[in-house]
JSON list of C-alpha atoms in Angstrom, two decimals:
[
{"chain": "N", "resi": 1, "resn": "MET", "atom": "CA", "xyz": [67.89, 17.40, 90.31]},
{"chain": "N", "resi": 2, "resn": "LEU", "atom": "CA", "xyz": [71.01, 18.85, 88.68]},
{"chain": "N", "resi": 3, "resn": "ARG", "atom": "CA", "xyz": [71.69, 20.68, 91.88]},
{"chain": "N", "resi": 4, "resn": "VAL", "atom": "CA", "xyz": [71.55, 17.47, 93.92]},
{"chain": "N", "resi": 5, "resn": "PHE", "atom": "CA", "xyz": [73.81, 15.69, 91.44]},
{"chain": "N", "resi": 6, "resn": "ALA", "atom": "CA", "xyz": [76.37, 18.55, 91.57]},
{"chain": "N", "resi": 7, "resn": "ALA", "atom": "CA", "xyz": [76.25, 18.52, 95.39]},
{"chain": "N", "resi": 8, "resn": "ARG", "atom": "CA", "xyz": [76.87, 14.77, 95.47]},
{"chain": "N", "resi": 9, "resn": "VAL", "atom": "CA", "xyz": [79.78, 15.03, 93.02]},
{"chain": "N", "resi": 10, "resn": "LEU", "atom": "CA", "xyz": [81.26, 17.84, 94.99]},
{"chain": "N", "resi": 11, "resn": "GLU", "atom": "CA", "xyz": [80.72, 15.93, 98.25]},
{"chain": "N", "resi": 12, "resn": "ALA", "atom": "CA", "xyz": [82.45, 12.86, 96.77]},
{"chain": "N", "resi": 13, "resn": "ARG", "atom": "CA", "xyz": [85.43, 14.88, 95.54]},
{"chain": "N", "resi": 14, "resn": "ARG", "atom": "CA", "xyz": [85.85, 16.94, 98.74]},
{"chain": "N", "resi": 15, "resn": "PRO", "atom": "CA", "xyz": [88.09, 14.41, 100.60]},
{"chain": "N", "resi": 16, "resn": "ARG", "atom": "CA", "xyz": [90.25, 14.09, 97.46]},
{"chain": "N", "resi": 17, "resn": "MET", "atom": "CA", "xyz": [90.50, 17.88, 97.15]},
{"chain": "N", "resi": 18, "resn": "TYR", "atom": "CA", "xyz": [91.48, 18.14, 100.81]},
{"chain": "N", "resi": 19, "resn": "ALA", "atom": "CA", "xyz": [94.09, 15.44, 100.32]},
{"chain": "N", "resi": 20, "resn": "VAL", "atom": "CA", "xyz": [95.54, 17.22, 97.26]},
{"chain": "N", "resi": 21, "resn": "ALA", "atom": "CA", "xyz": [95.56, 20.52, 99.14]},
{"chain": "N", "resi": 22, "resn": "ALA", "atom": "CA", "xyz": [97.21, 18.92, 102.14]},
{"chain": "N", "resi": 23, "resn": "VAL", "atom": "CA", "xyz": [99.91, 17.30, 99.98]},
{"chain": "N", "resi": 24, "resn": "ALA", "atom": "CA", "xyz": [100.54, 20.61, 98.21]},
{"chain": "N", "resi": 25, "resn": "ALA", "atom": "CA", "xyz": [100.80, 22.46, 101.55]},
{"chain": "N", "resi": 26, "resn": "LEU", "atom": "CA", "xyz": [103.15, 19.76, 102.93]},
{"chain": "N", "resi": 27, "resn": "ALA", "atom": "CA", "xyz": [105.34, 19.99, 99.80]},
{"chain": "N", "resi": 28, "resn": "ALA", "atom": "CA", "xyz": [105.49, 23.78, 100.06]},
{"chain": "N", "resi": 29, "resn": "THR", "atom": "CA", "xyz": [106.34, 23.59, 103.76]},
{"chain": "N", "resi": 30, "resn": "ALA", "atom": "CA", "xyz": [109.04, 21.00, 103.15]},
{"chain": "N", "resi": 31, "resn": "ALA", "atom": "CA", "xyz": [110.57, 23.09, 100.37]},
{"chain": "N", "resi": 32, "resn": "LEU", "atom": "CA", "xyz": [110.52, 26.22, 102.56]},
{"chain": "N", "resi": 33, "resn": "THR", "atom": "CA", "xyz": [111.94, 24.24, 105.55]},
{"chain": "N", "resi": 34, "resn": "TRP", "atom": "CA", "xyz": [114.74, 22.88, 103.36]},
{"chain": "N", "resi": 35, "resn": "TYR", "atom": "CA", "xyz": [115.59, 26.39, 102.16]},
{"chain": "N", "resi": 36, "resn": "VAL", "atom": "CA", "xyz": [115.74, 28.07, 105.61]},
{"chain": "N", "resi": 37, "resn": "ARG", "atom": "CA", "xyz": [116.63, 25.08, 107.73]},
{"chain": "N", "resi": 38, "resn": "PRO", "atom": "CA", "xyz": [119.90, 25.44, 109.57]},
{"chain": "N", "resi": 39, "resn": "ALA", "atom": "CA", "xyz": [122.67, 23.16, 108.44]},
{"chain": "N", "resi": 40, "resn": "SER", "atom": "CA", "xyz": [122.87, 19.92, 110.40]},
{"chain": "N", "resi": 41, "resn": "GLY", "atom": "CA", "xyz": [123.65, 20.67, 114.04]},
{"chain": "N", "resi": 42, "resn": "LEU", "atom": "CA", "xyz": [124.40, 24.34, 113.66]},
{"chain": "N", "resi": 43, "resn": "GLY", "atom": "CA", "xyz": [121.26, 25.76, 115.19]},
{"chain": "N", "resi": 44, "resn": "TYR", "atom": "CA", "xyz": [121.30, 28.79, 112.86]},
{"chain": "N", "resi": 45, "resn": "PRO", "atom": "CA", "xyz": [121.18, 29.34, 109.14]},
{"chain": "N", "resi": 46, "resn": "PRO", "atom": "CA", "xyz": [124.75, 29.95, 107.92]},
{"chain": "N", "resi": 47, "resn": "PRO", "atom": "CA", "xyz": [125.18, 33.33, 106.24]},
{"chain": "N", "resi": 48, "resn": "VAL", "atom": "CA", "xyz": [126.51, 33.51, 102.68]},
{"chain": "N", "resi": 49, "resn": "LEU", "atom": "CA", "xyz": [129.95, 35.12, 102.67]},
{"chain": "N", "resi": 50, "resn": "ASP", "atom": "CA", "xyz": [132.97, 34.87, 100.43]},
{"chain": "N", "resi": 51, "resn": "PRO", "atom": "CA", "xyz": [136.19, 33.57, 102.09]},
{"chain": "N", "resi": 52, "resn": "PRO", "atom": "CA", "xyz": [138.29, 36.80, 101.81]},
{"chain": "N", "resi": 53, "resn": "THR", "atom": "CA", "xyz": [135.56, 38.87, 103.52]},
{"chain": "N", "resi": 54, "resn": "ALA", "atom": "CA", "xyz": [135.19, 36.23, 106.23]},
{"chain": "N", "resi": 55, "resn": "LYS", "atom": "CA", "xyz": [138.97, 36.29, 106.85]},
{"chain": "N", "resi": 56, "resn": "THR", "atom": "CA", "xyz": [138.94, 40.08, 107.12]},
{"chain": "N", "resi": 57, "resn": "GLY", "atom": "CA", "xyz": [136.06, 39.96, 109.61]},
{"chain": "N", "resi": 58, "resn": "THR", "atom": "CA", "xyz": [137.84, 37.37, 111.75]},
{"chain": "N", "resi": 59, "resn": "GLY", "atom": "CA", "xyz": [141.00, 39.51, 111.69]},
{"chain": "N", "resi": 60, "resn": "SER", "atom": "CA", "xyz": [138.95, 42.44, 113.04]},
{"chain": "N", "resi": 61, "resn": "VAL", "atom": "CA", "xyz": [137.65, 40.25, 115.87]},
{"chain": "N", "resi": 62, "resn": "SER", "atom": "CA", "xyz": [141.25, 39.24, 116.67]},
{"chain": "N", "resi": 63, "resn": "THR", "atom": "CA", "xyz": [142.23, 42.89, 116.87]},
{"chain": "N", "resi": 64, "resn": "GLU", "atom": "CA", "xyz": [139.41, 43.54, 119.36]},
{"chain": "N", "resi": 65, "resn": "ILE", "atom": "CA", "xyz": [140.66, 40.69, 121.53]},
{"chain": "N", "resi": 66, "resn": "LEU", "atom": "CA", "xyz": [144.29, 41.91, 121.35]},
{"chain": "N", "resi": 67, "resn": "ASP", "atom": "CA", "xyz": [143.13, 45.42, 122.37]},
{"chain": "N", "resi": 68, "resn": "ALA", "atom": "CA", "xyz": [141.11, 43.98, 125.27]},
{"chain": "N", "resi": 69, "resn": "LEU", "atom": "CA", "xyz": [144.17, 42.03, 126.55]},
{"chain": "N", "resi": 70, "resn": "ASP", "atom": "CA", "xyz": [146.09, 45.32, 126.66]},
{"chain": "N", "resi": 71, "resn": "VAL", "atom": "CA", "xyz": [149.52, 43.99, 127.61]},
{"chain": "N", "resi": 72, "resn": "PRO", "atom": "CA", "xyz": [152.01, 46.87, 126.96]},
{"chain": "N", "resi": 73, "resn": "GLY", "atom": "CA", "xyz": [155.44, 45.79, 125.74]},
{"chain": "N", "resi": 74, "resn": "SER", "atom": "CA", "xyz": [154.23, 42.40, 124.54]},
{"chain": "N", "resi": 75, "resn": "ARG", "atom": "CA", "xyz": [154.68, 41.01, 121.03]},
{"chain": "N", "resi": 76, "resn": "ALA", "atom": "CA", "xyz": [152.20, 39.04, 119.02]},
{"chain": "N", "resi": 77, "resn": "ALA", "atom": "CA", "xyz": [153.35, 36.04, 116.99]},
{"chain": "N", "resi": 78, "resn": "GLU", "atom": "CA", "xyz": [150.56, 36.08, 114.48]},
{"chain": "N", "resi": 79, "resn": "THR", "atom": "CA", "xyz": [149.54, 33.85, 111.68]},
{"chain": "N", "resi": 80, "resn": "LEU", "atom": "CA", "xyz": [147.00, 34.83, 109.04]},
{"chain": "N", "resi": 81, "resn": "PRO", "atom": "CA", "xyz": [143.43, 33.64, 109.46]},
{"chain": "N", "resi": 82, "resn": "GLY", "atom": "CA", "xyz": [142.85, 30.35, 107.65]},
{"chain": "N", "resi": 83, "resn": "LEU", "atom": "CA", "xyz": [139.87, 28.44, 106.31]},
{"chain": "N", "resi": 84, "resn": "ALA", "atom": "CA", "xyz": [138.60, 25.25, 107.90]},
{"chain": "N", "resi": 85, "resn": "SER", "atom": "CA", "xyz": [135.57, 23.08, 107.25]},
{"chain": "N", "resi": 86, "resn": "CYS", "atom": "CA", "xyz": [132.78, 23.22, 109.81]},
{"chain": "N", "resi": 87, "resn": "PRO", "atom": "CA", "xyz": [132.62, 20.09, 111.97]},
{"chain": "N", "resi": 88, "resn": "GLU", "atom": "CA", "xyz": [128.80, 20.09, 111.82]},
{"chain": "N", "resi": 89, "resn": "ASP", "atom": "CA", "xyz": [128.58, 20.27, 108.02]},
{"chain": "N", "resi": 90, "resn": "HIS", "atom": "CA", "xyz": [131.64, 19.79, 105.75]},
{"chain": "N", "resi": 91, "resn": "HIS", "atom": "CA", "xyz": [129.98, 21.75, 102.94]},
{"chain": "N", "resi": 92, "resn": "LEU", "atom": "CA", "xyz": [130.37, 24.91, 105.00]},
{"chain": "N", "resi": 93, "resn": "PHE", "atom": "CA", "xyz": [133.51, 26.75, 106.04]},
{"chain": "N", "resi": 94, "resn": "ARG", "atom": "CA", "xyz": [134.66, 28.82, 108.96]},
{"chain": "N", "resi": 95, "resn": "VAL", "atom": "CA", "xyz": [137.72, 30.98, 109.62]},
{"chain": "N", "resi": 96, "resn": "VAL", "atom": "CA", "xyz": [140.19, 30.13, 112.39]},
{"chain": "N", "resi": 97, "resn": "HIS", "atom": "CA", "xyz": [142.81, 32.64, 113.60]},
{"chain": "N", "resi": 98, "resn": "ARG", "atom": "CA", "xyz": [145.45, 31.49, 116.08]},
{"chain": "N", "resi": 99, "resn": "TRP", "atom": "CA", "xyz": [148.14, 33.74, 117.52]},
{"chain": "N", "resi": 100, "resn": "THR", "atom": "CA", "xyz": [150.35, 34.06, 120.59]},
{"chain": "N", "resi": 101, "resn": "LEU", "atom": "CA", "xyz": [151.13, 37.02, 122.85]},
{"chain": "N", "resi": 102, "resn": "TYR", "atom": "CA", "xyz": [154.56, 36.88, 124.50]},
{"chain": "N", "resi": 103, "resn": "GLY", "atom": "CA", "xyz": [157.59, 38.95, 125.50]},
{"chain": "N", "resi": 104, "resn": "VAL", "atom": "CA", "xyz": [156.60, 40.02, 129.01]},
{"chain": "N", "resi": 105, "resn": "GLU", "atom": "CA", "xyz": [156.51, 38.43, 132.48]},
{"chain": "N", "resi": 106, "resn": "THR", "atom": "CA", "xyz": [153.84, 35.98, 133.54]},
{"chain": "N", "resi": 107, "resn": "ASP", "atom": "CA", "xyz": [152.29, 38.47, 136.00]},
{"chain": "N", "resi": 108, "resn": "ARG", "atom": "CA", "xyz": [151.60, 40.96, 133.22]},
{"chain": "N", "resi": 109, "resn": "LEU", "atom": "CA", "xyz": [150.08, 38.22, 131.02]},
{"chain": "N", "resi": 110, "resn": "GLU", "atom": "CA", "xyz": [147.83, 37.15, 133.95]},
{"chain": "N", "resi": 111, "resn": "ALA", "atom": "CA", "xyz": [146.69, 40.77, 134.35]},
{"chain": "N", "resi": 112, "resn": "GLY", "atom": "CA", "xyz": [145.95, 40.88, 130.61]},
{"chain": "N", "resi": 113, "resn": "LEU", "atom": "CA", "xyz": [143.84, 37.73, 130.86]},
{"chain": "N", "resi": 114, "resn": "ARG", "atom": "CA", "xyz": [141.90, 39.32, 133.73]},
{"chain": "N", "resi": 115, "resn": "ARG", "atom": "CA", "xyz": [141.34, 42.47, 131.65]},
{"chain": "N", "resi": 116, "resn": "LEU", "atom": "CA", "xyz": [140.11, 40.33, 128.76]},
{"chain": "N", "resi": 117, "resn": "ARG", "atom": "CA", "xyz": [137.65, 38.52, 130.97]},
{"chain": "N", "resi": 118, "resn": "ALA", "atom": "CA", "xyz": [136.34, 41.84, 132.33]},
{"chain": "N", "resi": 119, "resn": "ALA", "atom": "CA", "xyz": [136.06, 43.41, 128.85]},
{"chain": "N", "resi": 120, "resn": "LEU", "atom": "CA", "xyz": [134.25, 40.51, 127.13]},
{"chain": "N", "resi": 121, "resn": "PRO", "atom": "CA", "xyz": [130.70, 41.40, 128.19]},
{"chain": "N", "resi": 122, "resn": "ALA", "atom": "CA", "xyz": [131.03, 44.91, 126.77]},
{"chain": "N", "resi": 123, "resn": "LEU", "atom": "CA", "xyz": [132.15, 43.36, 123.46]},
{"chain": "N", "resi": 124, "resn": "HIS", "atom": "CA", "xyz": [129.07, 41.11, 123.47]},
{"chain": "N", "resi": 125, "resn": "TRP", "atom": "CA", "xyz": [130.93, 37.91, 124.42]},
{"chain": "N", "resi": 126, "resn": "LYS", "atom": "CA", "xyz": [129.61, 35.41, 126.92]},
{"chain": "N", "resi": 127, "resn": "THR", "atom": "CA", "xyz": [132.23, 33.61, 129.03]},
{"chain": "N", "resi": 128, "resn": "THR", "atom": "CA", "xyz": [131.54, 29.86, 128.84]},
{"chain": "N", "resi": 129, "resn": "GLY", "atom": "CA", "xyz": [134.45, 28.57, 130.90]},
{"chain": "N", "resi": 130, "resn": "THR", "atom": "CA", "xyz": [137.49, 29.55, 132.93]},
{"chain": "N", "resi": 131, "resn": "GLY", "atom": "CA", "xyz": [140.40, 27.70, 134.37]},
{"chain": "N", "resi": 132, "resn": "THR", "atom": "CA", "xyz": [142.59, 28.70, 137.26]},
{"chain": "N", "resi": 133, "resn": "ALA", "atom": "CA", "xyz": [145.81, 27.42, 138.77]},
{"chain": "N", "resi": 134, "resn": "ARG", "atom": "CA", "xyz": [145.63, 26.37, 142.40]},
{"chain": "N", "resi": 135, "resn": "GLY", "atom": "CA", "xyz": [147.87, 27.95, 144.96]},
{"chain": "N", "resi": 136, "resn": "ARG", "atom": "CA", "xyz": [147.87, 30.84, 147.45]},
{"chain": "N", "resi": 137, "resn": "ARG", "atom": "CA", "xyz": [145.88, 32.97, 145.08]},
{"chain": "N", "resi": 138, "resn": "PRO", "atom": "CA", "xyz": [143.76, 31.84, 142.10]},
{"chain": "N", "resi": 139, "resn": "VAL", "atom": "CA", "xyz": [145.55, 32.63, 138.86]},
{"chain": "N", "resi": 140, "resn": "PRO", "atom": "CA", "xyz": [143.56, 32.74, 135.60]},
{"chain": "N", "resi": 141, "resn": "ARG", "atom": "CA", "xyz": [145.01, 30.21, 133.17]},
{"chain": "N", "resi": 142, "resn": "ALA", "atom": "CA", "xyz": [142.34, 29.69, 130.56]},
{"chain": "N", "resi": 143, "resn": "LEU", "atom": "CA", "xyz": [139.23, 31.37, 129.23]},
{"chain": "N", "resi": 144, "resn": "THR", "atom": "CA", "xyz": [136.59, 30.27, 126.70]},
{"chain": "N", "resi": 145, "resn": "ALA", "atom": "CA", "xyz": [133.85, 32.50, 125.37]},
{"chain": "N", "resi": 146, "resn": "GLU", "atom": "CA", "xyz": [131.35, 32.75, 122.56]},
{"chain": "N", "resi": 147, "resn": "ARG", "atom": "CA", "xyz": [129.53, 35.56, 120.83]},
{"chain": "N", "resi": 148, "resn": "GLU", "atom": "CA", "xyz": [125.99, 34.57, 119.90]},
{"chain": "N", "resi": 149, "resn": "THR", "atom": "CA", "xyz": [125.38, 37.46, 117.52]},
{"chain": "N", "resi": 150, "resn": "ASP", "atom": "CA", "xyz": [127.81, 36.09, 114.89]},
{"chain": "N", "resi": 151, "resn": "HIS", "atom": "CA", "xyz": [128.69, 32.68, 116.41]},
{"chain": "N", "resi": 152, "resn": "PHE", "atom": "CA", "xyz": [132.35, 33.38, 117.08]},
{"chain": "N", "resi": 153, "resn": "SER", "atom": "CA", "xyz": [134.21, 31.35, 119.71]},
{"chain": "N", "resi": 154, "resn": "LEU", "atom": "CA", "xyz": [137.34, 32.31, 121.66]},
{"chain": "N", "resi": 155, "resn": "THR", "atom": "CA", "xyz": [139.88, 30.34, 123.64]},
{"chain": "N", "resi": 156, "resn": "ALA", "atom": "CA", "xyz": [142.70, 32.09, 125.47]},
{"chain": "N", "resi": 157, "resn": "GLN", "atom": "CA", "xyz": [145.20, 30.11, 127.49]},
{"chain": "N", "resi": 158, "resn": "LEU", "atom": "CA", "xyz": [148.04, 31.33, 129.65]},
{"chain": "N", "resi": 159, "resn": "LEU", "atom": "CA", "xyz": [151.15, 29.18, 129.32]},
{"chain": "N", "resi": 160, "resn": "PRO", "atom": "CA", "xyz": [153.55, 30.19, 132.05]},
{"chain": "N", "resi": 161, "resn": "ASP", "atom": "CA", "xyz": [157.31, 29.68, 132.15]},
{"chain": "N", "resi": 162, "resn": "THR", "atom": "CA", "xyz": [157.63, 25.94, 131.71]},
{"chain": "N", "resi": 163, "resn": "ALA", "atom": "CA", "xyz": [161.30, 25.54, 130.94]},
{"chain": "N", "resi": 164, "resn": "ALA", "atom": "CA", "xyz": [161.72, 22.31, 132.89]},
{"chain": "N", "resi": 165, "resn": "ALA", "atom": "CA", "xyz": [158.92, 20.45, 131.14]},
{"chain": "N", "resi": 166, "resn": "THR", "atom": "CA", "xyz": [159.04, 21.64, 127.54]},
{"chain": "N", "resi": 167, "resn": "HIS", "atom": "CA", "xyz": [162.37, 23.42, 127.10]},
{"chain": "N", "resi": 168, "resn": "THR", "atom": "CA", "xyz": [160.41, 26.65, 126.51]},
{"chain": "N", "resi": 169, "resn": "SER", "atom": "CA", "xyz": [161.20, 29.57, 128.73]},
{"chain": "N", "resi": 170, "resn": "THR", "atom": "CA", "xyz": [158.83, 32.18, 127.33]},
{"chain": "N", "resi": 171, "resn": "PRO", "atom": "CA", "xyz": [155.49, 32.70, 129.13]},
{"chain": "N", "resi": 172, "resn": "ARG", "atom": "CA", "xyz": [152.73, 33.41, 126.64]},
{"chain": "N", "resi": 173, "resn": "ILE", "atom": "CA", "xyz": [149.01, 33.60, 126.01]},
{"chain": "N", "resi": 174, "resn": "ARG", "atom": "CA", "xyz": [147.80, 31.42, 123.20]},
{"chain": "N", "resi": 175, "resn": "VAL", "atom": "CA", "xyz": [144.63, 32.72, 121.53]},
{"chain": "N", "resi": 176, "resn": "SER", "atom": "CA", "xyz": [142.37, 30.87, 119.09]},
{"chain": "N", "resi": 177, "resn": "ILE", "atom": "CA", "xyz": [139.39, 32.56, 117.47]},
{"chain": "N", "resi": 178, "resn": "ALA", "atom": "CA", "xyz": [136.94, 30.66, 115.27]},
{"chain": "N", "resi": 179, "resn": "SER", "atom": "CA", "xyz": [134.14, 32.27, 113.28]},
{"chain": "N", "resi": 180, "resn": "GLY", "atom": "CA", "xyz": [130.71, 30.78, 112.86]},
{"chain": "N", "resi": 181, "resn": "CYS", "atom": "CA", "xyz": [130.04, 28.67, 109.79]},
{"chain": "N", "resi": 182, "resn": "TYR", "atom": "CA", "xyz": [129.50, 30.31, 106.41]},
{"chain": "N", "resi": 183, "resn": "ARG", "atom": "CA", "xyz": [128.13, 29.19, 103.09]},
{"chain": "N", "resi": 184, "resn": "THR", "atom": "CA", "xyz": [130.07, 30.40, 100.07]},
{"chain": "N", "resi": 185, "resn": "PRO", "atom": "CA", "xyz": [128.34, 32.12, 97.22]},
{"chain": "N", "resi": 186, "resn": "ALA", "atom": "CA", "xyz": [128.21, 29.96, 94.07]},
{"chain": "N", "resi": 187, "resn": "SER", "atom": "CA", "xyz": [130.71, 32.25, 92.35]},
{"chain": "N", "resi": 188, "resn": "ALA", "atom": "CA", "xyz": [133.32, 31.97, 95.15]},
{"chain": "N", "resi": 189, "resn": "ARG", "atom": "CA", "xyz": [133.66, 28.33, 96.10]},
{"chain": "N", "resi": 190, "resn": "PRO", "atom": "CA", "xyz": [136.79, 27.86, 98.20]},
{"chain": "N", "resi": 191, "resn": "THR", "atom": "CA", "xyz": [139.32, 25.75, 96.36]},
{"chain": "N", "resi": 192, "resn": "GLN", "atom": "CA", "xyz": [141.06, 24.53, 99.47]},
{"chain": "N", "resi": 193, "resn": "VAL", "atom": "CA", "xyz": [139.57, 24.03, 102.93]},
{"chain": "N", "resi": 194, "resn": "SER", "atom": "CA", "xyz": [142.08, 22.71, 105.38]}
]
């Protein structure tokens, strides 16, 4: 008789135990998902990195791109890498490095842009877009690429001699490199994100 009573009590509590177990499993899954879920719209979990280290890494990527352009005799008007907030999540930051290559003829800059396009696959970049000027022969004018391993993006644009339109007579390649988004460690919150 005691056995029958215990079986009935257990049978009556079983749905409640399943419900409690399901709620506990759901709560654990939600907590784990929140912890490893990528930031809104990123598609990847942002790595934790302090801003000075991120700037150094972006500077190294810029050096790789400059070496791939390989335009002898040119000069680089360089700015330092700067912090910017991520458009997908303003609690994260990324590093943007913009610079210009100039000081040589347009033909040599065009050749450099071709070399860059050819070198990108070996540097683990995927070309996502190109732009050419129309005429007797297609001339590369713009290039966009991304590197999926660390979520960097690259834009390189050839600005030929445009003295008549903008009062600028120097042909140049304008380069912009943006890192993926990073989360700062709690001890190194950036004080200014521009």
